[in-house]
Amino acid sequence: MELLFLALLFLLMMYALGSGYPVAFALPGAAIVTIILAGLTGTLFEGDSGAYFIQDGPIEWLTAGVTNFRGIYWEVERDTLIAIPLFIFMGIMLQRSKIAEDLLVTMAQLFGAVPGGLGISVVFVGGLLAATTGIVGATVVAMGLISLPAMLRNNYSKPLATGAICASGTLGQIIPPSIVLIILADQLASAADQAATARKALYKQATGQFSMPSEFNIISTSAGDMFLGAFLPGILLVGIYMAYILIAALIRPSLAPAVKYDGKLLERSFLLKVALALVPPLLLIFLVLGSIIAGIATVNQAGAIGAVGALIMAGYKLHEGSRSAFYPSILTIVSLLLIWLFKSNFNLSIKTVTDPSDWFGVFFVTLAVIGLCTGIAWSGWRAFKIENTLREVMSETAKTTSLVFIILLGAAMLTAAFRGFGGEEIVKHFLSGLPGGFWAQFMVVMLVIFLLGFFLDFIEIAVVVVPIVAPILLADPSANITAVWLGVMIGLNIQTSFLTPPFGFALFYLRGVASKAVKTIDMYKGVVPFIGLQLLGLAIVGFNPSLVNYLPTKTFLSSETAPPPKNPRLQLCLENHLFSFYDANKSEYLSQVSLLNNLDYSSLPKTTMAGLQRSLKSAGDIFILIDEIKEAQAEMARASVAYAPIHTEVRSLERTIKQNQEEIKTLKNELRGTDDVSKKTDIKQSISTLETSITEKLALIPNSWQKTNKDFKLITTKLNRARMQFRRQSDQAYSEIRGIVNSINSVSILDEVRQDIVNVKARIGQQSVDEALSEIKAAYSVLTRIPGANNAAKSLSNARRLIDRKDPNLPKAVAFVDETLASINAELTWRGKAKQGPYEKLAAFEAYARSNLGLREQDRLNPEQVDSITSCLAKHRSLALQF
């Protein structure tokens, strides 16, 4: 019966959407009606309102829907959605202030002389508008009103002209900042959490271990990551569209003839016009996306920057032709430059100002802030007074934002109902049962999303389909995809929903502004090649995940909060980087180690010298460990050829058996809760069928599986042990050398502390206990930070404890102070001798080894290492054999 109500849920939803019922009410309405019907039916026929739910009852699942409502609005962590109204405001303001119109006209004049130039300019401007507005309807309508008549006047093919306008108008769905990317990031963040739980359970089931290595965790996403990930695929689509139009124009000039500009392209007035039309939108793109990429601003803050930037641009555009048109924008820019200048040269934190000159900076930066606020307010006042633009933009922003959020809420209720009737489990079982593993599942999901695009809007697809399928795809270790890659792939696929007939919204928008000379069939013909180009772009990104993962990964590794090189997620790529270095520089490295082995270390303490000699031996033996790792990798690769097919087959059987066992458990619970004889018989029959299936599946598992699995685990263990030994030996070898170099470098600081302690000793008994204790504590604090001064610090700590008592024992404390001074003098002696002896060569090797032997011991990666490791991390690596 659950399947019946699941089907009813979808039929009600599709009927409501097909009949033109508002989406915001169709989604939750279908859920509520189905849940109530299932509860009433269960009460009438079974005496239990929850009889036709997989667990719990209608009240619980209605409550779950309400909880999802609250999750969208009240969870502090989910603040990404705040960016939606900000970006919507930015897009509508730029469209209403006719920035888009200027761009289209100017770019058409600039590219017109090129074959297909008008079409190329439409795509170019579509890409720019996508990066500033992100509003598909506004972009298509604007380009339809301005460019379509011009293209038709110049004998452009109607299908090509309409196809170019519709396709370039949809770029706003994938080129950041995009509303769909924000929604996808919000949905995928939750899906990644579910997938992480599922993967841990899968690891425990496969290996029997309770904890999964952290490097196997799901890599989640955020709106900022989605923006970065979608940037290169968006540019790729723009390039593909341009190339198609250019090639079509070269092959068949009649499709898109060149149009010469009547004026001179190099005239000062035209170049100024190009600059005014192109530079402000590009600057806004740079500020919005650049602030996110550089880690200066969050997505929400970047949205605020975009909204304010659009308001300032509207301030001069709406007042165009007046001598004072640029006054507000000039005031704003000058104020920002002054703020940056004063911030760079003065301490502007009022609480910590000590230098009188800093108050000068605070005063003038306050004036600059007032100027900034004045410029923004001035622009806003113009937008408010001229054609009532600001009021209309804010009204439209409120309407669009409300539409998006209400759909999100309705989808939350629909998802709760879908799960209540076991839909999620059905989808999971269906996808996991497909032959071909992850890629078969992925292709089916992509096909379903593509087909849904013929009928549903991108928001419905993002909020209904993604929460169901994303956890399943992300949890699969065989592909180990990142959430940002999955999000961008879905985003590229969803983009086609604006083009695919019969319900492509871009077609509707263009149809509303196109002349009667353009037939609807011309539009359909025109978008077909561009749909094919979008699918080509989807395939390119699918086969090259680095196009998506590279920018988010590089930003992650080069940010202020970048993980240290010891981060588990980085280790395999870090080793690849190091192995490349060692392969290319083996002779130089060994010669450096050999040079150190021949130095005289008699000036060092015996224990330090012994530790250094062990470290040098470890540093020289590093290639032995590298060879062991490579040998184990080769052995694993050879064994994987025969093991992988068996492993895949057995794990698939085991998952099916697990599912059947869970179903039997559920059926047995139902059996205990019913008195209906007929139903009991049906349940027992179902249990018997499942038990038979389990027996058959168990029989399919080869008898040699346990031994085969054990043998492969031994190879895996050997490889992991070799890797751990390599990491440990590298770290220890470098740490010892660095410790000695740092110890010698700290001679001056150690001598200063010694003098301070001598002074403290002279005053013990002549000053108060609190004063002596304070001075000793200060000296102890410095000693603990000096390499190799542990013994001295320990003695001084003993002295401090003897003084910090109710009855201070000053004579014994002085004895410990003397012990501290003796220890410091011994340290200063050997460090001074070593400074004149092997120090120079040791310091040179330490500097050389930072980027290889001691890489894991550094605080962060340098830019060259970031580039190398980013290229490695941006690729997907299968973990199937680890599960």
mmCIF file of C-alpha atoms in Angstrom, residues 392-629:
data_model
loop_
_atom_site.group_PDB
_atom_site.id
_atom_site.type_symbol
_atom_site.label_atom_id
_atom_site.label_comp_id
_atom_site.label_asym_id
_atom_site.label_seq_id
_atom_site.Cartn_x
_atom_site.Cartn_y
_atom_site.Cartn_z
ATOM 1 C CA GLU A 392 9.689 48.732 -8.293
ATOM 2 C CA VAL A 393 12.981 46.845 -7.955
ATOM 3 C CA MET A 394 12.410 46.192 -4.250
ATOM 4 C CA SER A 395 8.839 45.077 -4.918
ATOM 5 C CA GLU A 396 10.006 42.694 -7.652
ATOM 6 C CA THR A 397 12.811 41.420 -5.410
ATOM 7 C CA ALA A 398 10.340 40.699 -2.614
ATOM 8 C CA LYS A 399 8.029 38.820 -4.994
ATOM 9 C CA THR A 400 10.811 36.720 -6.541
ATOM 10 C CA THR A 401 12.416 35.956 -3.165
ATOM 11 C CA SER A 402 9.055 34.952 -1.698
ATOM 12 C CA LEU A 403 8.453 32.648 -4.664
ATOM 13 C CA VAL A 404 11.806 30.924 -4.178
ATOM 14 C CA PHE A 405 11.380 30.491 -0.423
ATOM 15 C CA ILE A 406 7.790 29.264 -0.609
ATOM 16 C CA ILE A 407 8.839 26.650 -3.165
ATOM 17 C CA LEU A 408 11.671 25.602 -0.827
ATOM 18 C CA LEU A 409 9.187 25.194 2.004
ATOM 19 C CA GLY A 410 6.753 23.238 -0.137
ATOM 20 C CA ALA A 411 9.515 20.955 -1.336
ATOM 21 C CA ALA A 412 10.529 20.304 2.282
ATOM 22 C CA MET A 413 7.019 19.026 3.019
ATOM 23 C CA LEU A 414 6.953 16.957 -0.193
ATOM 24 C CA THR A 415 10.310 15.359 0.678
ATOM 25 C CA ALA A 416 8.991 14.404 4.146
ATOM 26 C CA ALA A 417 5.979 12.703 2.565
ATOM 27 C CA PHE A 418 8.143 10.945 -0.017
ATOM 28 C CA ARG A 419 10.306 9.500 2.754
ATOM 29 C CA GLY A 420 7.256 8.634 4.846
ATOM 30 C CA PHE A 421 6.022 6.234 2.155
ATOM 31 C CA GLY A 422 9.456 4.658 1.693
ATOM 32 C CA GLY A 423 10.259 6.431 -1.563
ATOM 33 C CA GLU A 424 13.828 7.112 -0.564
ATOM 34 C CA GLU A 425 14.479 3.417 0.119
ATOM 35 C CA ILE A 426 12.850 2.450 -3.184
ATOM 36 C CA VAL A 427 15.070 4.874 -5.105
ATOM 37 C CA LYS A 428 18.121 3.678 -3.174
ATOM 38 C CA HIS A 429 17.363 -0.004 -3.870
ATOM 39 C CA PHE A 430 16.647 0.740 -7.533
ATOM 40 C CA LEU A 431 19.859 2.673 -8.076
ATOM 41 C CA SER A 432 22.053 0.263 -6.092
ATOM 42 C CA GLY A 433 20.578 -2.656 -8.046
ATOM 43 C CA LEU A 434 21.554 -1.229 -11.418
ATOM 44 C CA PRO A 435 24.397 -3.030 -13.193
ATOM 45 C CA GLY A 436 27.374 -0.826 -13.936
ATOM 46 C CA GLY A 437 27.869 0.664 -10.477
ATOM 47 C CA PHE A 438 28.034 4.376 -9.785
ATOM 48 C CA TRP A 439 28.192 5.584 -13.379
ATOM 49 C CA ALA A 440 25.045 3.676 -14.315
ATOM 50 C CA GLN A 441 23.281 5.257 -11.335
ATOM 51 C CA PHE A 442 24.632 8.674 -12.238
ATOM 52 C CA MET A 443 23.545 8.421 -15.884
ATOM 53 C CA VAL A 444 20.036 7.361 -14.870
ATOM 54 C CA VAL A 445 19.766 10.305 -12.455
ATOM 55 C CA MET A 446 21.061 12.725 -15.113
ATOM 56 C CA LEU A 447 18.570 11.338 -17.642
ATOM 57 C CA VAL A 448 15.680 11.711 -15.186
ATOM 58 C CA ILE A 449 16.695 15.316 -14.407
ATOM 59 C CA PHE A 450 17.004 16.059 -18.137
ATOM 60 C CA LEU A 451 13.525 14.650 -18.835
ATOM 61 C CA LEU A 452 12.019 16.464 -15.859
ATOM 62 C CA GLY A 453 13.407 19.658 -17.371
ATOM 63 C CA PHE A 454 10.812 19.340 -20.148
ATOM 64 C CA PHE A 455 8.066 19.873 -17.576
ATOM 65 C CA LEU A 456 9.436 21.360 -14.332
ATOM 66 C CA ASP A 457 11.259 24.548 -13.400
ATOM 67 C CA PHE A 458 14.839 24.414 -12.083
ATOM 68 C CA ILE A 459 13.781 25.186 -8.502
ATOM 69 C CA GLU A 460 11.377 22.229 -8.329
ATOM 70 C CA ILE A 461 14.049 19.891 -9.710
ATOM 71 C CA ALA A 462 16.702 21.223 -7.321
ATOM 72 C CA VAL A 463 14.600 20.996 -4.180
ATOM 73 C CA VAL A 464 12.649 17.794 -4.954
ATOM 74 C CA VAL A 465 15.084 15.513 -6.799
ATOM 75 C CA VAL A 466 18.448 16.506 -5.300
ATOM 76 C CA PRO A 467 17.642 15.666 -1.624
ATOM 77 C CA ILE A 468 16.548 12.192 -2.740
ATOM 78 C CA VAL A 469 19.337 11.147 -5.114
ATOM 79 C CA ALA A 470 22.328 13.197 -3.921
ATOM 80 C CA PRO A 471 22.963 11.245 -0.668
ATOM 81 C CA ILE A 472 22.955 7.984 -2.638
ATOM 82 C CA LEU A 473 25.431 9.220 -5.257
ATOM 83 C CA LEU A 474 27.709 10.970 -2.767
ATOM 84 C CA ALA A 475 27.893 7.941 -0.457
ATOM 85 C CA ASP A 476 29.178 5.638 -3.217
ATOM 86 C CA PRO A 477 32.931 5.135 -2.639
ATOM 87 C CA SER A 478 33.572 3.723 -6.112
ATOM 88 C CA ALA A 479 33.594 7.216 -7.648
ATOM 89 C CA ASN A 480 34.209 9.258 -4.485
ATOM 90 C CA ILE A 481 32.860 12.400 -6.135
ATOM 91 C CA THR A 482 32.795 15.778 -4.448
ATOM 92 C CA ALA A 483 29.520 17.503 -3.641
ATOM 93 C CA VAL A 484 30.559 20.582 -5.630
ATOM 94 C CA TRP A 485 31.141 18.487 -8.776
ATOM 95 C CA LEU A 486 27.775 16.782 -8.400
ATOM 96 C CA GLY A 487 26.126 20.169 -7.835
ATOM 97 C CA VAL A 488 27.669 21.719 -10.942
ATOM 98 C CA MET A 489 26.756 18.675 -13.053
ATOM 99 C CA ILE A 490 23.157 18.894 -11.854
ATOM 100 C CA GLY A 491 23.224 22.663 -12.413
ATOM 101 C CA LEU A 492 24.406 22.220 -16.016
ATOM 102 C CA ASN A 493 21.707 19.627 -16.542
ATOM 103 C CA ILE A 494 19.006 21.757 -14.941
ATOM 104 C CA GLN A 495 20.036 24.612 -17.225
ATOM 105 C CA THR A 496 18.567 22.685 -20.158
ATOM 106 C CA SER A 497 15.138 22.920 -18.474
ATOM 107 C CA PHE A 498 14.962 26.515 -19.719
ATOM 108 C CA LEU A 499 15.462 25.424 -23.329
ATOM 109 C CA THR A 500 13.707 22.073 -23.705
ATOM 110 C CA PRO A 501 10.303 22.265 -25.404
ATOM 111 C CA PRO A 502 7.430 22.399 -24.685
ATOM 112 C CA PHE A 503 7.784 24.143 -21.310
ATOM 113 C CA GLY A 504 11.207 25.777 -21.569
ATOM 114 C CA PHE A 505 10.816 29.100 -19.795
ATOM 115 C CA ALA A 506 13.351 30.874 -22.000
ATOM 116 C CA LEU A 507 11.137 29.995 -24.966
ATOM 117 C CA PHE A 508 8.127 31.521 -23.234
ATOM 118 C CA TYR A 509 10.047 34.694 -22.351
ATOM 119 C CA LEU A 510 11.281 35.165 -25.913
ATOM 120 C CA ARG A 511 7.909 34.301 -27.413
ATOM 121 C CA GLY A 512 6.375 37.107 -25.369
ATOM 122 C CA VAL A 513 8.612 39.808 -26.905
ATOM 123 C CA ALA A 514 9.368 38.394 -30.360
ATOM 124 C CA SER A 515 7.492 39.637 -33.428
ATOM 125 C CA LYS A 516 4.890 37.512 -35.201
ATOM 126 C CA ALA A 517 7.391 36.985 -38.009
ATOM 127 C CA VAL A 518 9.236 34.579 -35.704
ATOM 128 C CA LYS A 519 7.292 31.336 -35.409
ATOM 129 C CA THR A 520 7.393 29.128 -32.345
ATOM 130 C CA ILE A 521 8.710 26.256 -34.477
ATOM 131 C CA ASP A 522 11.698 28.478 -35.404
ATOM 132 C CA MET A 523 12.502 28.810 -31.712
ATOM 133 C CA TYR A 524 12.218 25.072 -31.192
ATOM 134 C CA LYS A 525 14.555 24.441 -34.130
ATOM 135 C CA GLY A 526 16.968 27.079 -32.860
ATOM 136 C CA VAL A 527 17.362 25.712 -29.333
ATOM 137 C CA VAL A 528 17.946 22.084 -30.398
ATOM 138 C CA PRO A 529 21.632 22.621 -31.373
ATOM 139 C CA PHE A 530 22.231 24.582 -28.178
ATOM 140 C CA ILE A 531 20.684 21.799 -26.101
ATOM 141 C CA GLY A 532 23.159 19.490 -27.811
ATOM 142 C CA LEU A 533 25.991 21.925 -26.990
ATOM 143 C CA GLN A 534 24.892 22.003 -23.340
ATOM 144 C CA LEU A 535 24.970 18.214 -23.233
ATOM 145 C CA LEU A 536 28.435 18.341 -24.846
ATOM 146 C CA GLY A 537 29.539 20.740 -22.101
ATOM 147 C CA LEU A 538 28.010 18.396 -19.523
ATOM 148 C CA ALA A 539 30.019 15.480 -20.959
ATOM 149 C CA ILE A 540 33.271 17.502 -20.990
ATOM 150 C CA VAL A 541 32.843 18.501 -17.347
ATOM 151 C CA GLY A 542 31.820 14.939 -16.428
ATOM 152 C CA PHE A 543 35.014 13.481 -17.885
ATOM 153 C CA ASN A 544 37.192 16.304 -16.521
ATOM 154 C CA PRO A 545 36.174 16.868 -12.877
ATOM 155 C CA SER A 546 39.209 19.121 -12.428
ATOM 156 C CA LEU A 547 37.306 21.828 -14.331
ATOM 157 C CA VAL A 548 34.968 22.011 -11.339
ATOM 158 C CA ASN A 549 37.161 20.976 -8.414
ATOM 159 C CA TYR A 550 40.307 22.956 -9.202
ATOM 160 C CA LEU A 551 39.286 26.475 -8.121
ATOM 161 C CA PRO A 552 37.491 25.447 -4.872
ATOM 162 C CA THR A 553 40.413 23.195 -3.924
ATOM 163 C CA LYS A 554 43.061 25.804 -4.672
ATOM 164 C CA THR A 555 41.141 28.434 -2.730
ATOM 165 C CA PHE A 556 40.817 25.989 0.163
ATOM 166 C CA LEU A 557 44.557 25.242 0.203
ATOM 167 C CA SER A 558 45.732 28.841 -0.216
ATOM 168 C CA SER A 559 43.309 30.555 2.177
ATOM 169 C CA GLU A 560 44.221 31.915 5.597
ATOM 170 C CA THR A 561 42.478 28.919 7.169
ATOM 171 C CA ALA A 562 44.200 26.376 4.897
ATOM 172 C CA PRO A 563 44.884 22.974 6.480
ATOM 173 C CA PRO A 564 48.476 22.097 7.419
ATOM 174 C CA PRO A 565 50.349 19.599 5.236
ATOM 175 C CA LYS A 566 49.707 16.892 7.857
ATOM 176 C CA ASN A 567 45.974 16.982 7.082
ATOM 177 C CA PRO A 568 44.922 13.367 6.263
ATOM 178 C CA ARG A 569 43.038 14.475 3.161
ATOM 179 C CA LEU A 570 46.273 15.756 1.591
ATOM 180 C CA GLN A 571 48.574 12.801 2.242
ATOM 181 C CA LEU A 572 48.319 10.796 -0.980
ATOM 182 C CA CYS A 573 48.678 13.872 -3.168
ATOM 183 C CA LEU A 574 51.451 15.144 -0.918
ATOM 184 C CA GLU A 575 53.342 11.862 -1.417
ATOM 185 C CA ASN A 576 52.889 12.066 -5.193
ATOM 186 C CA HIS A 577 54.371 15.564 -5.082
ATOM 187 C CA LEU A 578 57.286 14.406 -2.930
ATOM 188 C CA PHE A 579 57.955 11.312 -5.037
ATOM 189 C CA SER A 580 58.156 13.504 -8.143
ATOM 190 C CA PHE A 581 60.703 15.691 -6.366
ATOM 191 C CA TYR A 582 62.776 12.743 -5.137
ATOM 192 C CA ASP A 583 62.774 11.127 -8.598
ATOM 193 C CA ALA A 584 64.004 14.330 -10.205
ATOM 194 C CA ASN A 585 66.504 15.341 -7.499
ATOM 195 C CA LYS A 586 67.815 12.065 -6.055
ATOM 196 C CA SER A 587 71.488 12.781 -6.720
ATOM 197 C CA GLU A 588 71.383 16.316 -5.345
ATOM 198 C CA TYR A 589 69.462 15.196 -2.243
ATOM 199 C CA LEU A 590 71.870 12.340 -1.460
ATOM 200 C CA SER A 591 74.859 14.614 -1.960
ATOM 201 C CA GLN A 592 73.383 17.058 0.571
ATOM 202 C CA VAL A 593 72.897 14.232 3.099
ATOM 203 C CA SER A 594 76.395 12.899 2.402
ATOM 204 C CA LEU A 595 77.870 16.329 3.057
ATOM 205 C CA LEU A 596 76.237 16.413 6.504
ATOM 206 C CA ASN A 597 77.456 12.897 7.331
ATOM 207 C CA ASN A 598 81.062 14.043 6.881
ATOM 208 C CA LEU A 599 80.860 16.979 9.306
ATOM 209 C CA ASP A 600 82.414 17.087 12.789
ATOM 210 C CA TYR A 601 79.678 17.061 15.462
ATOM 211 C CA SER A 602 81.937 16.804 18.517
ATOM 212 C CA SER A 603 80.697 20.215 19.694
ATOM 213 C CA LEU A 604 77.191 18.804 20.209
ATOM 214 C CA PRO A 605 76.052 17.057 23.420
ATOM 215 C CA LYS A 606 76.267 13.275 23.127
ATOM 216 C CA THR A 607 72.498 12.720 23.162
ATOM 217 C CA THR A 608 71.954 15.455 20.563
ATOM 218 C CA MET A 609 74.756 14.071 18.377
ATOM 219 C CA ALA A 610 73.308 10.537 18.599
ATOM 220 C CA GLY A 611 69.850 11.826 17.642
ATOM 221 C CA LEU A 612 71.278 13.784 14.723
ATOM 222 C CA GLN A 613 73.163 10.755 13.417
ATOM 223 C CA ARG A 614 69.974 8.678 13.551
ATOM 224 C CA SER A 615 68.140 11.441 11.690
ATOM 225 C CA LEU A 616 70.790 11.630 8.984
ATOM 226 C CA LYS A 617 70.613 7.879 8.526
ATOM 227 C CA SER A 618 66.802 8.095 8.238
ATOM 228 C CA ALA A 619 67.131 10.956 5.750
ATOM 229 C CA GLY A 620 69.544 8.895 3.641
ATOM 230 C CA ASP A 621 67.354 5.780 3.804
ATOM 231 C CA ILE A 622 64.252 7.618 2.589
ATOM 232 C CA PHE A 623 64.599 6.127 -0.909
ATOM 233 C CA ILE A 624 64.424 2.608 0.524
ATOM 234 C CA LEU A 625 60.975 3.440 1.922
ATOM 235 C CA ILE A 626 59.918 5.077 -1.338
ATOM 236 C CA ASP A 627 60.878 1.906 -3.203
ATOM 237 C CA GLU A 628 58.871 -0.160 -0.687
ATOM 238 C CA ILE A 629 55.801 2.018 -1.260
#
